[in-house]
Structures are given as structure tokens and as C-alpha cells.
């Protein structure tokens, strides 16, 4: 076995072969699924906890505060303490709530983000499923989460939850369009929907540079629409605390509330990694064609670090959105989508198709 | 045509103002340790200084001769909405044989005080003032009742008034 931090292909192959030598193909599949499930679960919990801490710290710095600083050095164990508190809290059952849907809803939300994370390429060869329609799959699966949100709002038997869920539904139906169209713009450029191919195609320059203006417009639109899709930042009317107490998760308590909370942060992580993969080259190092020395220096940084770094930068931009802009009203939200983003996006697709047809994109 | 110009100018103005806002928060983020304005309370307890306008508690300032300005007129007690002030006065016979009312004890119950400041505002002789002390937690309730005038304190004798 050879473990190479720059290319995980041989490592995963070694696991597959050694499992195949030990058991039948069916059990190999089951074991591999279990391994990947546990790995993703651990990653999920880790990233979720870290993102909650990071958001609180970033928000504090932007507001000239210190942020959590009591539990552990610089407060790094604050979210773990919060999680322990949430785990020990009582699960309150709501009178006249639809028990089944009420219990299922957090799991649907969390499953949707789980499904999406499987298709993300973390590094070369570190990729759970490499569909040939990867982008399509991610877009389809990540919008499943709204079902959980709608169910949570409907089954809670509370007006705040229902209004919040309905707003969230209207928001996702609108902004899914922008996410899809901005990704289609990049699919036109790359000529493939397979995420590994898209990353490989950016070896000589990330799409945001090689795609010229349409790629930049698509990136900006994707950032806006993705922020809206994760119910974050200025688009958090689904849980507008000043109007709806907490929106769709008003009636949830304890660990089920934590599931919603975690899923929100993981959705942010997922849309940030999609943006990093499609616009900024995923795990691909920063290459400038012709600068050989520079490119080899960049190659020394492991792909996983590149991936995490780019995702972190995009997450920081999304946090900057959240802690800078005031919340939009529902009519302003729909105006932004249907009167601004959608027409620009449609025009942008045509522009990108024209550039690709003329062969100006390299 | 006009509508189209408005559409694009509105969009670009919007983008510019959004970027400006992000610049402000971004600047604060990257200069954060310098610009932090909050204080870490239990650690800075020794150096903490409250502001002049802070309404910590009602006090009765005394001068260096242990004299206060309170004439025991009861106006603060009458004005207090919570009944947290009780002025105890005593009659003193002065050297001319005249009976005169003087402050014996000014009781102030901080546990009932809502810090509205009516006593300080209505005091005709400005005998009361805000203090900046704010750590008022106690284990027993009767410790909340404070006597504002010092032991053996007297009214300031103004010259030429009497």
C-alpha cells in the first residue's frame, strides 16, 4: 500500500482490493458504504461544529466583539459544550402536532445535505460517487431539504412555523432557478457535468479566469442564489427571528433542533464547496499557463488543503453577506430573483454559449 | 428606454452600496483585535471604571467634614414609586432653644429600587446623586437596605441663610 497525499486513487484502490480479497462482492459493497458513511458522518459533525464556532467568531470580529472565549483556548470548545447541552435537553412534544412528520422532518433535512456531500470531490481520488451528471445530482438532491423544512413547518401546528416554511418554499422555488442557470453557464464552458472532469479541466486555469466575464457574472449570481438557498444571510426570512421567533424550527427542541442547525451549516459548506469546485477549480492548485516554476511550487500544496482553503474563503464571503446586509422583505426577495437575477442569468447563458462557440475561452 | 436606464443604474448603485457595506464589515474583521470595544468583565475588574452617566445606585455625597446636604424634607420618600426610600428624622434643640428637624437615617432599599432617578431629580437641595457601583448581588435580602448618610454626619451649614 502506498499512501500519497497528492493522489488518493491508489489508497482507495488498495482498500477496495484488500476487501475484495477477503469477502464476496456484495459484502464488499456493504462494507465500503459503511466506511464512507461513517467517514462522512464524522466529517459532517466536525465541520458542522467548527462552522458554528467560526461563524460566531467571524460575526463577533465584524461587530467589534471578542466572541466565544471562555471554553478552552479562544473558546474552541464552545460548540462542543453547546452540543452537549442540546443532547441533554428534553425533546418537547407539541400538542396536536403531526407526530410522524414532526419527527421525520429534521432527518429529511439532514439526509438531503448528506446526499449532496457524497458527490463532492475533496481531493484527487477522494470522491464517494463520481456521477457523470454530478452537478445535476447535487442541485437535485440539495433542494430536497426544503421538503423537510415544509414538513417541519406544517407538522408543528404553529403559525410561526407554517409562515416560515411557506416563505422558505417560495424562496427555494425561486432561487433554485438561479443556481441551476448559473451552473448551466459553467457546464456550457466545461462541456461536462461530471465533477471530476470539471476539476481536471481547470488544471490550466480556473473557470472563473478562463470563462471571462460570463463566468464572473455566473459566480456572483451563484453566490447570491446559494446564500438564499441555504436560508442564510440577508435571505433568512424563513427564520426571521424578529417576526417569526425562529421560523420553521420554532417548536423543535434539543437534538432535533440541533439537526436543523447542523444541516443549515452543512448546506452552507456544500454550496461553498460546489462554488469552489466549479468556479475556483476544486482541489486543483492555482496554475498560470507558462509559469512552470510557480506551478510546481503550487503543486507542493496538497489538493485537500487547496479544496478546504477555497471553501473556507467562500464560506467567509457568505458570512460577510450575513453580517453586513439587512434582511430582505419577501417582495424584495422575489423582485431580486425574477426581475434581476433571472434575466441576467438567461442573457449570461447566451453570452457564455457565444464565447464557447467562438472558442475564446482558453 | 428610461426604464432600462433606471433598471441598470439602480442595479449598479445597489451593487456599489452593498460592496461599500461589505468593505466596512471586512475592515472591522481584518483589524479586529485593535477595534474590539467590548470589555471582559471579571478580568478587568480592578481597572474597570464606569461612566459618569451610569446609574449604579443612589448615593448621598458627603464632603470632607462628613457633612451632607439632606434636610430630611421627605420629598424623595414621597416621590419614590416603589417605596424604597425611608427618611428617618429627629428633632434637635439648638442653642437658641428652637426645635429643628434633622436627618437621622436615610434608608434606601436597593432591592426595591427601579433606578428611575425620581428621588435625585426632585431633591430640592441636591443631596442625592448617582453612584457608579454596580455589583449589588447579596445572599440575604436585608443587606439590600442601606443607610445613605454616614455615621455622625451633619447638614452643611450655609452661611447667611439662617
Coordinates of C-alpha atoms in Angstrom, one line a residue:
Chain A
X1 CA 0.0 0.0 0.0
X2 CA 1.2 3.4 -0.8
X3 CA -0.3 6.5 0.8
X4 CA 0.1 9.6 -1.3
X5 CA -1.3 12.8 -0.1
X6 CA -1.4 14.2 -3.6
X7 CA -3.4 11.4 -5.1
X8 CA -5.8 9.2 -3.1
X9 CA -6.6 6.9 -6.1
X10 CA -4.1 4.2 -5.1
X11 CA -5.1 4.4 -1.5
X12 CA -8.8 3.8 -2.2
X13 CA -7.9 1.2 -4.7
X14 CA -5.9 -0.6 -2.1
X15 CA -8.8 -0.6 0.3
X16 CA -11.1 -2.0 -2.4
X17 CA -8.7 -4.7 -3.4
X18 CA -7.9 -5.9 0.1
X19 CA -11.7 -6.0 0.9
X20 CA -12.3 -7.9 -2.3
X21 CA -9.7 -10.5 -1.3
X22 CA -11.4 -11.1 2.0
X23 CA -15.1 -11.3 1.1
X24 CA -17.8 -11.6 -1.6
X25 CA -18.6 -8.5 -3.8
X26 CA -21.9 -7.9 -2.1
X27 CA -20.3 -7.6 1.3
X28 CA -17.5 -5.5 -0.1
X29 CA -20.1 -3.1 -1.3
X30 CA -21.9 -3.0 2.1
X31 CA -18.6 -2.5 3.9
X32 CA -17.5 0.2 1.6
X33 CA -20.8 2.0 2.0
X34 CA -20.5 1.7 5.8
X35 CA -16.9 3.1 5.8
X36 CA -17.9 6.0 3.6
X37 CA -21.0 6.6 5.7
X38 CA -19.0 6.7 8.9
X39 CA -16.3 8.9 7.3
X40 CA -18.8 11.4 6.0
X41 CA -20.7 11.4 9.3
X42 CA -17.5 12.2 11.2
X43 CA -16.5 14.9 8.7
X44 CA -20.1 16.3 8.9
X45 CA -20.1 16.6 12.6
X46 CA -16.6 18.0 12.7
X47 CA -17.2 20.6 10.0
X48 CA -20.6 21.5 11.4
X49 CA -19.2 22.1 14.9
X50 CA -16.3 24.1 13.5
X51 CA -18.5 26.2 11.2
X52 CA -20.8 27.2 14.1
X53 CA -17.7 28.3 16.1
X54 CA -16.3 30.1 13.0
X55 CA -19.5 31.9 12.4
X56 CA -19.7 33.2 15.9
X57 CA -16.1 34.3 15.9
X58 CA -16.3 36.0 12.5
X59 CA -19.6 37.7 13.4
X60 CA -18.0 38.9 16.7
X61 CA -15.0 40.3 14.9
X62 CA -17.1 42.1 12.4
X63 CA -19.1 43.7 15.2
X64 CA -16.0 44.6 17.2
X65 CA -16.6 42.0 19.9
X66 CA -14.5 39.2 21.2
X67 CA -16.9 36.3 20.6
X68 CA -16.8 33.0 22.5
X69 CA -13.6 32.9 24.6
X70 CA -14.4 31.0 27.8
X71 CA -14.5 27.3 27.0
X72 CA -11.0 26.3 26.0
X73 CA -8.4 28.5 24.4
X74 CA -10.1 31.1 22.3
X75 CA -13.4 29.3 23.0
X76 CA -12.8 26.5 20.6
X77 CA -14.7 24.0 22.7
X78 CA -17.8 26.3 22.9
X79 CA -19.7 24.5 20.3
X80 CA -19.0 21.1 21.8
X81 CA -20.3 22.4 25.1
X82 CA -23.4 23.7 23.2
X83 CA -23.9 20.3 21.6
X84 CA -23.7 18.5 24.9
X85 CA -26.3 20.9 26.3
X86 CA -28.6 20.2 23.3
X87 CA -28.1 16.5 23.6
X88 CA -29.2 16.5 27.2
X89 CA -32.2 18.7 26.7
X90 CA -35.7 17.3 26.8
X91 CA -37.5 16.7 23.5
X92 CA -40.7 18.6 23.8
X93 CA -43.8 17.1 22.1
X94 CA -46.2 19.5 20.7
X95 CA -49.9 19.2 21.3
X96 CA -51.9 18.4 18.2
X97 CA -48.7 18.2 16.1
X98 CA -48.4 15.6 13.4
X99 CA -46.1 13.3 15.3
X100 CA -44.8 11.3 12.4
X101 CA -44.0 14.2 10.2
X102 CA -42.7 16.2 13.1
X103 CA -40.2 13.5 13.9
X104 CA -39.2 12.8 10.4
X105 CA -38.6 16.4 9.2
X106 CA -35.2 17.0 10.8
X107 CA -33.9 13.7 9.3
X108 CA -35.1 14.7 5.8
X109 CA -33.2 18.0 6.1
X110 CA -30.1 16.3 7.3
X111 CA -30.4 13.5 4.7
X112 CA -30.6 15.9 1.9
X113 CA -27.3 17.6 2.8
X114 CA -25.8 14.1 3.4
X115 CA -26.7 13.0 -0.1
X116 CA -25.2 16.1 -1.6
X117 CA -21.9 15.8 0.2
X118 CA -21.3 12.3 -1.3
X119 CA -20.8 13.8 -4.8
X120 CA -18.2 16.4 -3.8
X121 CA -14.6 15.8 -4.8
X122 CA -12.5 16.5 -1.8
X123 CA -9.2 15.7 -3.4
X124 CA -7.8 13.6 -6.3
X125 CA -9.4 10.2 -5.8
X126 CA -11.2 11.2 -2.6
X127 CA -14.6 11.2 -4.0
X128 CA -17.5 9.0 -2.8
X129 CA -19.6 8.8 -6.0
X130 CA -18.4 10.3 -9.3
X131 CA -21.6 10.5 -11.3
X132 CA -21.4 11.6 -14.9
X133 CA -24.3 14.0 -14.0
X134 CA -22.7 15.2 -10.8
X135 CA -23.8 18.8 -10.9
X136 CA -27.4 17.8 -11.8
X137 CA -27.4 15.3 -8.9
X138 CA -26.1 17.9 -6.4
X139 CA -28.6 20.5 -7.5
X140 CA -31.5 18.0 -7.4
X141 CA -30.6 16.5 -4.0
X142 CA -29.7 19.7 -2.2
X143 CA -33.2 21.1 -3.0
X144 CA -34.8 18.1 -1.3
X145 CA -34.0 19.8 2.0
X146 CA -36.9 22.1 1.5
X147 CA -39.3 19.2 1.9
X148 CA -38.1 18.7 5.4
X149 CA -38.5 22.4 6.1
X150 CA -42.0 22.4 4.7
X151 CA -42.9 19.3 6.7
X152 CA -41.4 20.8 9.9
X153 CA -43.5 24.0 9.4
X154 CA -46.7 22.1 8.6
X155 CA -46.5 19.5 11.3
X156 CA -45.6 21.8 14.2
X157 CA -49.1 23.2 14.4
X158 CA -47.8 26.7 14.9
X159 CA -48.4 29.8 12.8
X160 CA -44.8 30.9 13.1
X161 CA -43.5 27.6 11.7
X162 CA -46.0 27.5 8.9
X163 CA -45.3 31.0 7.7
X164 CA -41.6 30.4 7.9
X165 CA -41.9 27.2 6.0
X166 CA -44.0 28.8 3.3
X167 CA -41.5 31.6 2.9
X168 CA -38.7 29.1 2.7
X169 CA -40.7 27.2 0.0
X170 CA -41.2 30.4 -2.1
X171 CA -37.6 31.3 -1.7
X172 CA -36.2 27.9 -2.8
X173 CA -38.5 27.6 -5.7
X174 CA -37.4 31.0 -7.0
X175 CA -33.7 30.7 -6.3
X176 CA -33.2 27.1 -7.4
X177 CA -33.7 28.6 -10.9
X178 CA -30.8 30.9 -10.5
X179 CA -28.5 28.3 -9.0
X180 CA -29.4 25.9 -11.9
X181 CA -28.9 28.5 -14.6
X182 CA -25.6 29.8 -13.2
X183 CA -24.3 26.2 -13.0
X184 CA -25.6 25.6 -16.6
X185 CA -23.4 28.5 -17.7
X186 CA -20.4 26.7 -16.3
X187 CA -21.5 23.4 -17.7
X188 CA -21.5 25.0 -21.2
X189 CA -18.0 26.2 -20.5
X190 CA -16.7 22.8 -19.2
X191 CA -18.7 20.6 -21.6
X192 CA -19.3 18.1 -18.8
X193 CA -21.4 17.6 -15.8
X194 CA -19.0 15.2 -14.1
X195 CA -17.4 16.9 -11.2
X196 CA -14.1 15.1 -11.6
X197 CA -13.9 16.1 -15.2
X198 CA -14.7 19.7 -14.4
X199 CA -11.9 19.8 -11.8
X200 CA -9.4 18.2 -14.3
X201 CA -10.5 20.7 -16.9
X202 CA -9.3 23.6 -14.7
X203 CA -5.7 22.4 -14.5
X204 CA -4.6 25.3 -16.7
X205 CA -6.6 28.0 -15.1
X206 CA -9.7 28.1 -13.0
X207 CA -13.0 28.6 -14.8
X208 CA -13.5 32.0 -13.2
X209 CA -10.4 33.2 -15.1
X210 CA -10.8 31.2 -18.3
X211 CA -14.5 31.9 -18.6
X212 CA -14.0 35.7 -18.8
X213 CA -17.0 38.0 -17.9
X214 CA -19.8 35.4 -18.1
X215 CA -18.0 33.2 -15.5
X216 CA -17.7 36.1 -13.1
X217 CA -21.3 37.1 -13.5
X218 CA -22.3 33.4 -13.0
X219 CA -20.2 33.3 -9.9
X220 CA -21.8 36.4 -8.4
X221 CA -25.3 35.1 -9.2
X222 CA -24.4 31.7 -7.8
X223 CA -23.2 33.3 -4.6
X224 CA -26.4 35.3 -4.2
X225 CA -28.7 32.4 -5.1
X226 CA -26.7 29.9 -3.0
X227 CA -26.9 32.2 0.1
X228 CA -30.7 32.4 -0.5
X229 CA -31.0 28.7 -0.9
X230 CA -29.3 27.9 2.4
X231 CA -31.8 30.3 4.2
X232 CA -28.9 32.3 5.4
X233 CA -27.6 35.8 5.5
X234 CA -29.9 38.6 4.2
X235 CA -32.3 35.9 2.9
X236 CA -33.1 34.3 6.3
X237 CA -36.8 35.2 6.3
X238 CA -37.7 31.6 6.8
X239 CA -36.4 32.0 10.4
X240 CA -36.7 35.8 10.7
X241 CA -36.3 35.9 14.5
X242 CA -37.8 39.4 14.8
X243 CA -41.0 38.4 13.1
X244 CA -41.4 34.6 13.4
X245 CA -39.4 33.8 16.6
X246 CA -37.5 31.1 14.8
X247 CA -39.5 30.2 11.7
X248 CA -39.9 26.6 10.8
X249 CA -37.9 25.2 13.8
X250 CA -39.8 27.2 16.4
X251 CA -41.3 24.2 18.0
X252 CA -38.3 22.0 17.9
X253 CA -36.1 21.4 20.9
X254 CA -33.0 19.5 22.0
X255 CA -31.1 17.4 19.4
X256 CA -33.8 17.8 16.8
X257 CA -33.3 21.5 16.8
X258 CA -29.5 20.8 16.6
X259 CA -30.1 18.7 13.4
X260 CA -31.7 21.7 11.7
X261 CA -28.9 23.9 12.9
X262 CA -26.3 21.5 11.7
X263 CA -28.0 20.9 8.4
X264 CA -28.1 24.7 7.8
X265 CA -24.3 25.0 8.3
X266 CA -23.6 21.9 6.3
X267 CA -25.7 23.2 3.4
X268 CA -23.6 26.3 3.6
X269 CA -20.5 24.1 3.4
X270 CA -21.9 22.2 0.5
X271 CA -22.8 25.2 -1.6
X272 CA -19.5 26.7 -0.8
X273 CA -17.7 23.5 -2.0
X274 CA -19.8 23.5 -5.2
X275 CA -18.8 27.1 -5.8
X276 CA -15.2 26.2 -5.1
X277 CA -15.3 23.2 -7.3
X278 CA -17.0 24.7 -10.3
X279 CA -15.6 28.3 -10.3
X280 CA -12.4 28.1 -8.4
X281 CA -11.1 24.7 -9.5
X282 CA -11.9 22.5 -6.5
X283 CA -8.8 20.7 -5.3
X284 CA -6.8 21.9 -8.4
X285 CA -3.8 24.1 -7.4
X286 CA -3.6 27.6 -8.8
X287 CA -1.8 27.3 -12.1
X288 CA -0.8 30.0 -14.5
X289 CA 0.0 28.6 -18.0
X290 CA 3.6 29.2 -18.9
X291 CA 4.9 29.8 -15.3
X292 CA 6.5 26.4 -14.8
X293 CA 8.3 27.2 -11.5
X294 CA 5.3 28.9 -10.0
X295 CA 3.1 25.9 -11.0
X296 CA 5.5 23.3 -9.4
X297 CA 5.5 25.4 -6.2
X298 CA 1.7 25.4 -6.1
X299 CA 1.7 21.7 -6.8
X300 CA 3.5 21.1 -3.5
X301 CA 0.4 22.2 -1.5
X302 CA -1.8 19.1 -1.1
X303 CA -5.1 19.2 -3.1
X304 CA -7.1 18.7 0.1
X305 CA -5.6 21.9 1.5
X306 CA -6.5 23.7 -1.7
X307 CA -10.0 22.5 -1.5
X308 CA -10.5 23.4 2.2
X309 CA -8.9 26.8 1.7
X310 CA -11.1 27.7 -1.3
X311 CA -14.2 26.5 0.5
X312 CA -13.2 28.5 3.6
X313 CA -12.8 31.7 1.6
X314 CA -16.2 31.2 0.0
X315 CA -17.8 30.5 3.4
X316 CA -16.2 33.6 4.7
X317 CA -17.7 35.6 1.9
X318 CA -21.1 34.2 2.8
X319 CA -20.6 35.1 6.4
X320 CA -19.7 38.6 5.3
X321 CA -23.0 38.8 3.5
X322 CA -24.9 37.6 6.5
X323 CA -23.3 40.1 9.0
X324 CA -23.4 43.0 6.6
X325 CA -26.7 43.2 4.9
X326 CA -30.1 43.7 6.5
X327 CA -32.8 41.1 5.8
X328 CA -34.9 41.4 2.6
X329 CA -38.7 41.6 2.7
X330 CA -40.5 38.8 0.9
X331 CA -41.5 41.0 -2.0
X332 CA -37.9 42.4 -2.4
X333 CA -36.7 38.8 -2.3
X334 CA -38.9 37.8 -5.2
X335 CA -38.1 41.1 -7.1
X336 CA -34.4 40.4 -6.8
X337 CA -34.8 36.9 -8.3
X338 CA -37.4 37.4 -11.0
X339 CA -36.6 40.9 -12.2
X340 CA -32.8 40.9 -11.8
X341 CA -31.1 37.6 -11.4
X342 CA -33.2 35.5 -13.8
X343 CA -33.0 37.9 -16.9
X344 CA -29.3 38.5 -16.3
X345 CA -28.7 34.8 -15.9
X346 CA -30.6 33.9 -19.2
X347 CA -28.5 36.6 -21.0
X348 CA -25.4 35.2 -19.4
X349 CA -26.1 31.7 -20.6
X350 CA -26.4 33.0 -24.2
X351 CA -23.2 35.1 -23.8
X352 CA -21.3 32.0 -22.5
X353 CA -22.6 29.9 -25.3
X354 CA -21.4 32.5 -27.8
X355 CA -17.9 32.7 -26.2
X356 CA -17.6 28.9 -26.2
X357 CA -18.7 28.7 -29.8
X358 CA -16.2 31.3 -30.8
X359 CA -13.5 29.4 -28.9
X360 CA -12.4 32.4 -26.8
X361 CA -12.5 30.6 -23.5
X362 CA -8.9 29.3 -23.2
Chain B
X1 CA -35.5 53.5 -22.6
X2 CA -35.8 55.5 -19.4
X3 CA -37.0 52.3 -17.6
X4 CA -34.0 50.4 -18.9
X5 CA -31.6 53.1 -17.7
X6 CA -33.3 53.1 -14.3
X7 CA -33.1 49.3 -14.2
X8 CA -29.3 49.2 -14.8
X9 CA -28.4 52.3 -12.8
X10 CA -30.5 51.0 -9.9
X11 CA -28.7 47.7 -10.1
X12 CA -25.2 49.2 -10.2
X13 CA -25.9 51.6 -7.4
X14 CA -27.2 48.8 -5.4
X15 CA -24.1 46.7 -6.0
X16 CA -21.8 49.6 -5.2
X17 CA -23.6 50.3 -1.9
X18 CA -23.5 46.6 -1.0
X19 CA -19.8 46.4 -1.7
X20 CA -19.3 49.5 0.5
X21 CA -21.1 47.9 3.3
X22 CA -19.0 44.7 2.9
X23 CA -15.9 46.9 3.0
X24 CA -16.9 48.3 6.3
X25 CA -17.5 44.9 8.0
X26 CA -14.5 43.5 6.2
X27 CA -12.3 46.3 7.5
X28 CA -13.5 45.6 11.0
X29 CA -12.9 41.9 10.6
X30 CA -9.3 42.3 9.5
X31 CA -8.4 44.9 12.1
X32 CA -10.4 43.1 14.7
X33 CA -8.1 42.8 17.7
X34 CA -7.5 46.5 17.6
X35 CA -11.0 47.7 17.2
X36 CA -12.7 45.5 19.8
X37 CA -14.8 47.7 22.0
X38 CA -16.3 45.2 24.5
X39 CA -14.6 44.6 27.8
X40 CA -14.0 41.3 29.5
X41 CA -15.7 42.0 32.8
X42 CA -14.4 39.7 35.6
X43 CA -10.8 40.0 34.3
X44 CA -10.8 43.8 34.1
X45 CA -12.5 44.3 37.5
X46 CA -9.5 46.1 39.0
X47 CA -9.2 48.6 36.2
X48 CA -12.9 48.9 35.4
X49 CA -14.2 52.5 35.6
X50 CA -17.9 53.1 35.0
X51 CA -19.1 56.1 33.1
X52 CA -20.4 59.3 34.9
X53 CA -23.9 58.8 33.5
X54 CA -24.1 55.3 34.7
X55 CA -27.0 54.7 37.1
X56 CA -25.5 52.2 39.5
X57 CA -27.1 53.1 42.9
X58 CA -28.4 56.1 44.8
X59 CA -25.8 57.7 47.0
X60 CA -25.6 60.7 49.3
X61 CA -22.3 62.6 48.8
X62 CA -20.6 63.8 51.9
X63 CA -17.9 66.4 52.0
X64 CA -14.6 66.1 53.8
X65 CA -16.1 67.3 57.1
X66 CA -18.6 64.4 57.0
X67 CA -21.4 66.8 56.0
X68 CA -24.3 66.2 53.6
X69 CA -27.0 68.4 52.1
X70 CA -30.0 66.4 53.2
X71 CA -32.6 68.5 55.1
X72 CA -34.9 65.5 55.8
X73 CA -37.7 67.1 53.8
X74 CA -39.1 63.7 52.8
X75 CA -39.6 64.7 49.2
X76 CA -37.6 61.8 47.9
X77 CA -39.6 59.4 50.0
X78 CA -42.9 60.8 48.7
X79 CA -41.7 60.7 45.1
X80 CA -40.3 57.2 45.2
X81 CA -42.7 54.9 43.2
X82 CA -41.5 51.7 44.8
X83 CA -41.3 52.9 48.4
X84 CA -37.7 52.0 48.6
X85 CA -36.7 55.2 50.5
X86 CA -37.5 55.8 54.1
X87 CA -36.2 59.1 55.7
X88 CA -36.0 58.9 59.5
X89 CA -35.7 62.3 61.0
X90 CA -35.1 63.5 64.5
X91 CA -35.9 66.7 66.3
X92 CA -32.9 68.6 67.7
X93 CA -33.0 71.5 70.0
X94 CA -30.3 74.0 69.0
X95 CA -28.6 76.5 71.2
X96 CA -31.3 79.1 70.8
X97 CA -33.9 76.7 72.2
X98 CA -35.6 76.2 68.9
X99 CA -36.7 72.7 67.8
X100 CA -35.2 71.8 64.4
X101 CA -35.8 68.7 62.2
X102 CA -32.6 66.9 61.2
X103 CA -31.8 63.8 59.3
X104 CA -31.3 60.8 61.5
X105 CA -31.1 57.9 59.0
X106 CA -31.8 57.8 55.2
X107 CA -32.7 54.2 54.5
X108 CA -32.5 53.1 50.8
X109 CA -33.6 49.6 49.8
X110 CA -31.8 48.8 46.6
X111 CA -33.7 45.6 46.2
X112 CA -36.9 47.5 45.5
X113 CA -35.3 50.4 43.5
X114 CA -36.0 50.6 39.8
X115 CA -33.3 53.2 39.2
X116 CA -35.8 55.7 37.9
X117 CA -33.9 58.6 39.4
X118 CA -37.0 60.5 40.6
X119 CA -35.5 61.0 44.1
X120 CA -32.4 62.5 42.7
X121 CA -34.3 64.7 40.2
X122 CA -36.8 66.0 42.8
X123 CA -34.3 66.6 45.7
X124 CA -34.6 70.4 46.3
X125 CA -31.1 70.5 47.9
X126 CA -29.3 68.2 45.6
X127 CA -28.4 65.9 48.4
X128 CA -28.6 62.7 46.4
X129 CA -26.5 61.6 43.4
X130 CA -25.9 58.5 41.2
X131 CA -23.1 56.2 42.2
X132 CA -21.2 54.0 39.8
X133 CA -21.1 50.9 41.9
X134 CA -23.0 48.0 40.2
X135 CA -22.1 44.8 41.9
X136 CA -25.1 44.6 44.2
X137 CA -25.7 40.8 44.5
X138 CA -26.2 39.7 48.1
X139 CA -27.0 36.5 49.8
X140 CA -29.6 37.9 52.2
X141 CA -32.4 40.3 51.5
X142 CA -31.9 42.6 54.5
X143 CA -28.4 43.5 53.2
X144 CA -30.1 45.4 50.4
X145 CA -31.3 48.1 52.8
X146 CA -28.5 50.7 53.0
X147 CA -28.2 53.7 55.1
X148 CA -27.0 56.5 52.9
X149 CA -25.9 59.1 55.4
X150 CA -22.6 58.3 57.2
X151 CA -22.4 57.7 61.0
X152 CA -22.4 61.1 62.8
X153 CA -22.9 63.1 59.6
X154 CA -24.4 66.6 59.7
X155 CA -26.1 69.0 57.4
X156 CA -23.9 71.5 55.7
X157 CA -24.5 74.9 57.4
X158 CA -24.8 77.5 54.8
X159 CA -23.7 81.0 55.7
X160 CA -26.2 83.8 55.9
X161 CA -29.2 81.7 55.4
X162 CA -30.4 81.3 58.9

